[in-house]
Amino acid sequence: MDKEDDVNHGDNVQDIENEAPLDGNQEIGRYWSEFSERNMTYSQPLLVKRTNTTSQIAIVGANLSPIESLDYEIFENEIFKQDWRSRKKVQIFQYVILKWAFALLIGLGTGLVGVFNTLAVENIAGFKLLLTTSLMSKQRYLEAFLAYAGLNMFLAAAAGALCAFIAPAAAGSGIPEVKAYLNGIDGHSILAPSTLFVKIFGSIFGVSAGFVVGKEGPMVHTGACIASLLGQGGSRKYGLTCKWLKYFKNDRDRRDMITCGAAAGVAAAFRAPVGGVLFALEEAASWWRSALLWRTFFTTAVVAIVLRAAIQLCATGKCGLFGEGGLIMYDVSSAKVTYSVADVLAALILGAIAGVLGSIYNHLVDKVVRTYSFINEKGPAFKMSLVIAIALLTSCCFYFLPWVANCIPCPGDQTVKCPSADESGDYKIFQCPPGHYNDLASLFLNTNDDAIRNLFSSRITKEFHISSLFIYFVTIYFLGIITYGIAIPSGLFIPVILAGAAYGRLIGRLFEPIAKLDTGLFALLGAASFLGGTMRMTVSLCVILLELTNDLLLLPLVMLVLLVSKTVGDSFNKGVYDQILKIKGLPYLEAHAEPYMRNLVARDVVSGPLVTFSGIERVANILHALDTTGHNGFPVIDEPPFSDAPELCGLVLRSHLLVLLKGKNFSRDRVFAAQSIYQRLSALDFAKAGLGKGIKLEDLDIEEEEMDMYVDLHPITNASPYTVVETMSLAKAAILFRQLGLRHMCVVPKSQERPPIVGILTRHDFMPEHVLGLYPDIKPHKGH
């Protein structure tokens, strides 16, 4: 779980700084396979012989996951308290104003990136489709295919190269990684500036290449990256830093801003500000409070204003080939919404089938991503080969499948042009004679947004033949599955909406004799049911769809199909993002404890003696412990003569110890530090450094004579760590751990005669793989 975090429970963590980091969709599945193979060592104790001079530590096990946990807890040591007491009203006011300023900047940045992405995709894909259409109109069919497939493969190769060579962490949707970060997991480079760059441009190239992927999922990751970059005061590596952002050098404030960024990403992707807030609340964040709700709402409101300004600008024709529909607004409000009992029954059946199809979709995505991980592990050349192969397959499907469809005469009473000759349109002529159109080409040879707009359209009732809808649904369903997992930024929202809309329109056509609901509205219900069946969200999806389609009258049916599809899907497997979290080995803490945890207590998963420090400790002891363990936190125990009996003074972090040792605040005698230490040390000295910038053990320059000196740990010790009694059920401890956003939880004894601390629980101790490794006889799915 985390390289410097699994504290004193019988396992030591091997340093793997030099290993290649795991990334977005590459090398996935390796965390837990290695973890499981070595799990037997976790129940063996760490051998510690404690003397007055040193601690001899024998390493028994190794945990190879390069993930760290984040310190969301406020570390209340004396230096922090002194700093808080000394802050003036002006500084506090400045801190609050800066938070709101950040919310504004995150909204502006994410909104502008959303507009840029949409315009770039519309223009690049529009040029490609115009070229293909013009060649076909001259009956140069082979040249049209070569141009279409060639441009797709070129764009795909560009997206794949960005991911393979610059930022592998940018591959995939990014939503699972943002969820993991907000849960307290610091994966490698998931919010780095290079990841942001590749996420933006890789997403543009990938969507323009005609892949069955969306730019909406990556927008959530993009918003989180923008928030992270602002929150850490820029990037030292790229020479972008601001000293006046020093107050935000902590995980807690960055978490709040990244939550705002994730909400802004959804708002920019779907033009759904309220949906963005609800998405962050329901799906992304593991921790919430009312003040954060206000700031997130403000951020998404800023995004909405930016998008509205962009739509007004593009209405003047200054955005190139950008479609008239605006930033993905699917207006179905023109349909008359009245529904009967038969319509409700049809919606129930539609939702139930979508729940089954959604769970099959998730199962197949799981298998495909695991399979691709073996290919992607072989290096950038294999990653790019896979990307280009899928691009070629997609191009062949999109170009050749419309040939099986029959040419349909243009309807005579249409206000729109038929057949359409531009890059997007309802009626594509393809290979048909004048006055006819190809319904499959109208879906396949269009941008994703225009295809959805066509499927949702209520003004065209029988434009698409039932066989064409079936072919399109099956193709998108399976292409969506095999495309996710390749080395490009790829969102799941749009493939699922496309497949769901085709499925809904197909069901609507089949139910025409009994149901009177418009087929365009059935397409919307189909999209809603598919989203519920795959992603297992309800409230946020409902609001996003309503904001997308501007149709409040359909609310009851949308709610119904979401609830039915989610319930049916949950009976088979987990949501797609939860499955991807597990594949990637991200140690995500669920909102609820596993049932078998009720049969265990906290002390059952604590193993091995502790590595502890005295309140005033020898420098040599601290250095030895830091050198021979990978632990991030150490209990500090005061013993006579400094206290009447051994007592738990608190918890000290590795990073804080390194800062204290670098400052060389030592004394020759074992006495408390003088008050002057508070003038020499500032709380900002202990602020979290950026990626790879923290003090390391090799940076310390401790002289030989200083090894026998003493250092007072009280000023940097968190005197109020969260503690639980050893007899608390593991399920209760797990819920507390997650809800409070902890990294360490101290387990204290029930009787006072024993040592003041039994052990420390970290994220690793609550993982099913660890608990079931210790107790293989427990039935994982049953609790009493």
Short mmCIF file of C-alpha atoms in Angstrom, two decimals, residues 544-767:
data_model
loop_
_atom_site.label_atom_id
_atom_site.label_comp_id
_atom_site.label_asym_id
_atom_site.label_seq_id
_atom_site.Cartn_x
_atom_site.Cartn_y
_atom_site.Cartn_z
CA ILE A 544 -26.21 15.45 -15.60
CA LEU A 545 -28.66 13.92 -18.10
CA LEU A 546 -31.34 16.47 -17.26
CA GLU A 547 -28.88 19.34 -17.70
CA LEU A 548 -27.64 17.75 -20.94
CA THR A 549 -31.09 17.38 -22.47
CA ASN A 550 -32.99 20.29 -20.90
CA ASP A 551 -35.97 18.03 -20.26
CA LEU A 552 -37.32 18.11 -16.72
CA LEU A 553 -40.60 16.36 -17.59
CA LEU A 554 -38.77 13.08 -18.11
CA LEU A 555 -37.28 13.16 -14.58
CA PRO A 556 -39.46 10.41 -13.02
CA LEU A 557 -38.68 7.91 -15.77
CA VAL A 558 -34.94 8.75 -15.75
CA MET A 559 -34.87 8.20 -11.98
CA LEU A 560 -36.73 4.91 -12.39
CA VAL A 561 -34.44 3.43 -15.06
CA LEU A 562 -31.32 4.52 -13.16
CA LEU A 563 -32.50 2.84 -9.96
CA VAL A 564 -33.56 -0.36 -11.75
CA SER A 565 -30.37 -0.68 -13.85
CA LYS A 566 -28.10 0.04 -10.85
CA THR A 567 -29.92 -2.48 -8.65
CA VAL A 568 -29.79 -5.21 -11.31
CA GLY A 569 -26.12 -4.46 -12.12
CA ASP A 570 -25.08 -4.49 -8.44
CA SER A 571 -26.38 -8.04 -8.10
CA PHE A 572 -23.70 -9.21 -10.59
CA ASN A 573 -20.55 -7.12 -10.03
CA LYS A 574 -19.18 -3.71 -9.01
CA GLY A 575 -19.23 -0.46 -10.97
CA VAL A 576 -16.68 -0.05 -13.75
CA TYR A 577 -14.56 2.52 -11.88
CA ASP A 578 -14.39 0.32 -8.78
CA GLN A 579 -13.25 -2.59 -10.92
CA ILE A 580 -10.54 -0.50 -12.58
CA LEU A 581 -9.36 0.66 -9.14
CA LYS A 582 -8.93 -2.98 -8.16
CA ILE A 583 -7.18 -3.94 -11.42
CA LYS A 584 -4.67 -1.14 -10.92
CA GLY A 585 -4.02 -2.29 -7.37
CA LEU A 586 -4.96 1.05 -5.84
CA PRO A 587 -5.69 0.31 -2.15
CA TYR A 588 -9.06 2.03 -2.10
CA LEU A 589 -11.00 2.07 1.17
CA GLU A 590 -14.69 1.44 0.57
CA ALA A 591 -17.39 3.45 2.32
CA HIS A 592 -18.59 0.31 4.06
CA ALA A 593 -16.56 -2.39 5.79
CA GLU A 594 -16.51 -5.98 4.55
CA PRO A 595 -18.96 -8.21 6.46
CA TYR A 596 -16.25 -10.52 7.84
CA MET A 597 -14.55 -7.55 9.56
CA ARG A 598 -17.32 -7.61 12.15
CA ASN A 599 -15.89 -10.93 13.39
CA LEU A 600 -12.43 -9.42 14.01
CA VAL A 601 -11.13 -6.77 16.42
CA ALA A 602 -8.43 -4.17 15.88
CA ARG A 603 -5.66 -6.15 17.62
CA ASP A 604 -6.25 -9.14 15.31
CA VAL A 605 -4.57 -7.42 12.35
CA VAL A 606 -1.76 -5.74 14.33
CA SER A 607 1.36 -7.88 14.21
CA GLY A 608 4.94 -7.55 15.37
CA PRO A 609 6.61 -5.39 18.02
CA LEU A 610 6.68 -1.66 17.53
CA VAL A 611 9.58 0.57 16.61
CA THR A 612 9.06 3.44 19.03
CA PHE A 613 11.02 6.51 20.13
CA SER A 614 11.41 8.07 23.51
CA GLY A 615 10.27 11.67 23.92
CA ILE A 616 13.95 12.67 23.99
CA GLU A 617 15.82 10.24 21.78
CA ARG A 618 19.40 9.62 20.70
CA VAL A 619 20.22 10.80 17.19
CA ALA A 620 21.81 7.43 16.35
CA ASN A 621 18.62 5.55 17.29
CA ILE A 622 16.49 7.75 15.04
CA LEU A 623 18.88 7.45 12.09
CA HIS A 624 19.06 3.68 12.51
CA ALA A 625 15.28 3.32 12.59
CA LEU A 626 14.85 5.56 9.54
CA ASP A 627 17.56 3.67 7.67
CA THR A 628 16.31 0.15 8.43
CA THR A 629 12.57 0.64 8.11
CA GLY A 630 10.31 2.25 5.56
CA HIS A 631 7.78 3.33 8.17
CA ASN A 632 6.28 6.77 7.87
CA GLY A 633 5.04 7.19 11.45
CA PHE A 634 6.54 6.29 14.81
CA PRO A 635 4.87 6.34 18.24
CA VAL A 636 6.61 8.52 20.82
CA ILE A 637 6.53 7.22 24.39
CA ASP A 638 7.49 9.23 27.46
CA GLU A 639 9.07 7.18 30.25
CA PRO A 640 10.30 8.04 33.78
CA PRO A 641 11.82 10.41 34.79
CA PHE A 642 9.92 12.49 32.18
CA SER A 643 6.57 11.00 33.22
CA ASP A 644 5.24 9.05 36.18
CA ALA A 645 4.73 5.92 34.09
CA PRO A 646 5.20 4.99 30.42
CA GLU A 647 2.63 6.96 28.46
CA LEU A 648 1.85 7.56 24.79
CA CYS A 649 3.06 11.06 24.02
CA GLY A 650 1.88 10.95 20.38
CA LEU A 651 3.00 10.18 16.85
CA VAL A 652 5.87 11.60 14.83
CA LEU A 653 6.21 11.51 11.02
CA ARG A 654 9.31 10.43 9.12
CA SER A 655 9.28 13.64 7.05
CA HIS A 656 9.18 15.76 10.22
CA LEU A 657 12.03 13.79 11.77
CA LEU A 658 14.16 14.42 8.68
CA VAL A 659 13.52 18.18 8.87
CA LEU A 660 14.39 18.20 12.60
CA LEU A 661 17.60 16.21 12.05
CA LYS A 662 18.64 18.45 9.14
CA GLY A 663 18.22 21.48 11.41
CA LYS A 664 20.57 19.83 13.96
CA ASN A 665 18.65 20.97 17.05
CA PHE A 666 20.63 18.60 19.27
CA SER A 667 21.75 18.70 22.89
CA ARG A 668 24.47 16.76 24.72
CA ASP A 669 22.22 16.09 27.68
CA ARG A 670 18.87 14.32 27.73
CA VAL A 671 16.77 17.42 28.46
CA PHE A 672 13.79 19.21 26.96
CA ALA A 673 14.55 21.61 24.12
CA ALA A 674 14.73 25.31 24.92
CA GLN A 675 11.87 27.63 23.92
CA SER A 676 14.15 29.23 21.35
CA ILE A 677 13.54 26.22 19.09
CA TYR A 678 10.19 27.77 18.13
CA GLN A 679 12.01 30.81 16.73
CA ARG A 680 14.39 28.63 14.73
CA LEU A 681 11.70 26.29 13.35
CA SER A 682 8.65 27.38 11.42
CA ALA A 683 5.56 25.36 10.54
CA LEU A 684 6.37 26.07 6.90
CA ASP A 685 9.63 24.12 7.28
CA PHE A 686 7.46 21.04 7.76
CA ALA A 687 5.08 21.79 4.88
CA LYS A 688 4.75 19.05 2.29
CA ALA A 689 7.24 19.40 -0.53
CA GLY A 690 6.38 18.78 -4.16
CA LEU A 691 6.97 15.50 -5.95
CA GLY A 692 10.45 14.19 -5.14
CA LYS A 693 11.53 17.45 -3.45
CA GLY A 694 11.33 16.35 0.21
CA ILE A 695 14.38 15.79 2.40
CA LYS A 696 15.79 12.28 2.08
CA LEU A 697 17.95 10.35 4.51
CA GLU A 698 20.95 10.73 2.18
CA ASP A 699 20.63 14.54 2.43
CA LEU A 700 21.48 14.49 6.14
CA ASP A 701 25.04 15.34 7.13
CA ILE A 702 25.34 14.08 10.70
CA GLU A 703 28.84 14.12 12.21
CA GLU A 704 30.15 11.15 14.22
CA GLU A 705 30.15 13.09 17.51
CA GLU A 706 26.53 14.16 16.90
CA MET A 707 25.35 10.55 16.85
CA ASP A 708 25.50 10.34 20.65
CA MET A 709 23.63 13.60 21.16
CA TYR A 710 19.91 13.86 21.97
CA VAL A 711 17.00 15.50 20.20
CA ASP A 712 13.69 16.49 21.77
CA LEU A 713 10.82 15.10 19.68
CA HIS A 714 8.01 16.78 21.65
CA PRO A 715 7.79 19.95 19.46
CA ILE A 716 7.11 17.88 16.33
CA THR A 717 5.02 15.10 17.91
CA ASN A 718 1.30 15.04 17.21
CA ALA A 719 0.03 14.96 20.80
CA SER A 720 -3.53 14.13 19.76
CA PRO A 721 -3.38 11.12 17.42
CA TYR A 722 -6.58 9.21 16.76
CA THR A 723 -6.68 6.13 18.97
CA VAL A 724 -8.99 3.13 19.26
CA VAL A 725 -9.11 0.49 21.97
CA GLU A 726 -7.78 -2.90 20.89
CA THR A 727 -11.18 -4.59 21.31
CA MET A 728 -12.97 -2.33 18.78
CA SER A 729 -14.34 -4.33 15.85
CA LEU A 730 -12.25 -4.06 12.71
CA ALA A 731 -15.36 -2.99 10.76
CA LYS A 732 -15.93 -0.02 13.07
CA ALA A 733 -12.25 0.94 12.95
CA ALA A 734 -12.31 0.78 9.12
CA ILE A 735 -15.29 3.15 8.91
CA LEU A 736 -13.63 5.61 11.33
CA PHE A 737 -10.35 5.42 9.41
CA ARG A 738 -12.00 6.31 6.11
CA GLN A 739 -14.41 8.95 7.36
CA LEU A 740 -11.71 10.85 9.23
CA GLY A 741 -9.24 10.58 6.33
CA LEU A 742 -6.50 9.04 8.48
CA ARG A 743 -3.11 7.65 7.60
CA HIS A 744 -2.34 6.18 11.03
CA MET A 745 -4.64 4.92 13.76
CA CYS A 746 -3.09 4.04 17.12
CA VAL A 747 -4.38 0.94 18.89
CA VAL A 748 -4.20 1.26 22.67
CA PRO A 749 -4.53 -1.52 25.27
CA LYS A 750 -7.64 -2.11 27.35
CA SER A 751 -5.72 -2.49 30.63
CA GLN A 752 -3.38 0.12 32.10
CA GLU A 753 -0.69 -2.32 33.26
CA ARG A 754 0.47 -3.00 29.70
CA PRO A 755 2.64 -0.77 27.45
CA PRO A 756 0.75 2.34 26.35
CA ILE A 757 0.34 1.29 22.67
CA VAL A 758 -0.42 -2.07 21.08
CA GLY A 759 0.24 -1.13 17.48
CA ILE A 760 -0.72 1.12 14.59
CA LEU A 761 -3.31 0.48 11.90
CA THR A 762 -2.72 1.88 8.43
CA ARG A 763 -4.58 1.58 5.13
CA HIS A 764 -2.80 -1.72 4.47
CA ASP A 765 -4.37 -3.38 7.52
CA PHE A 766 -7.91 -2.87 6.24
CA MET A 767 -7.25 -4.32 2.78
#
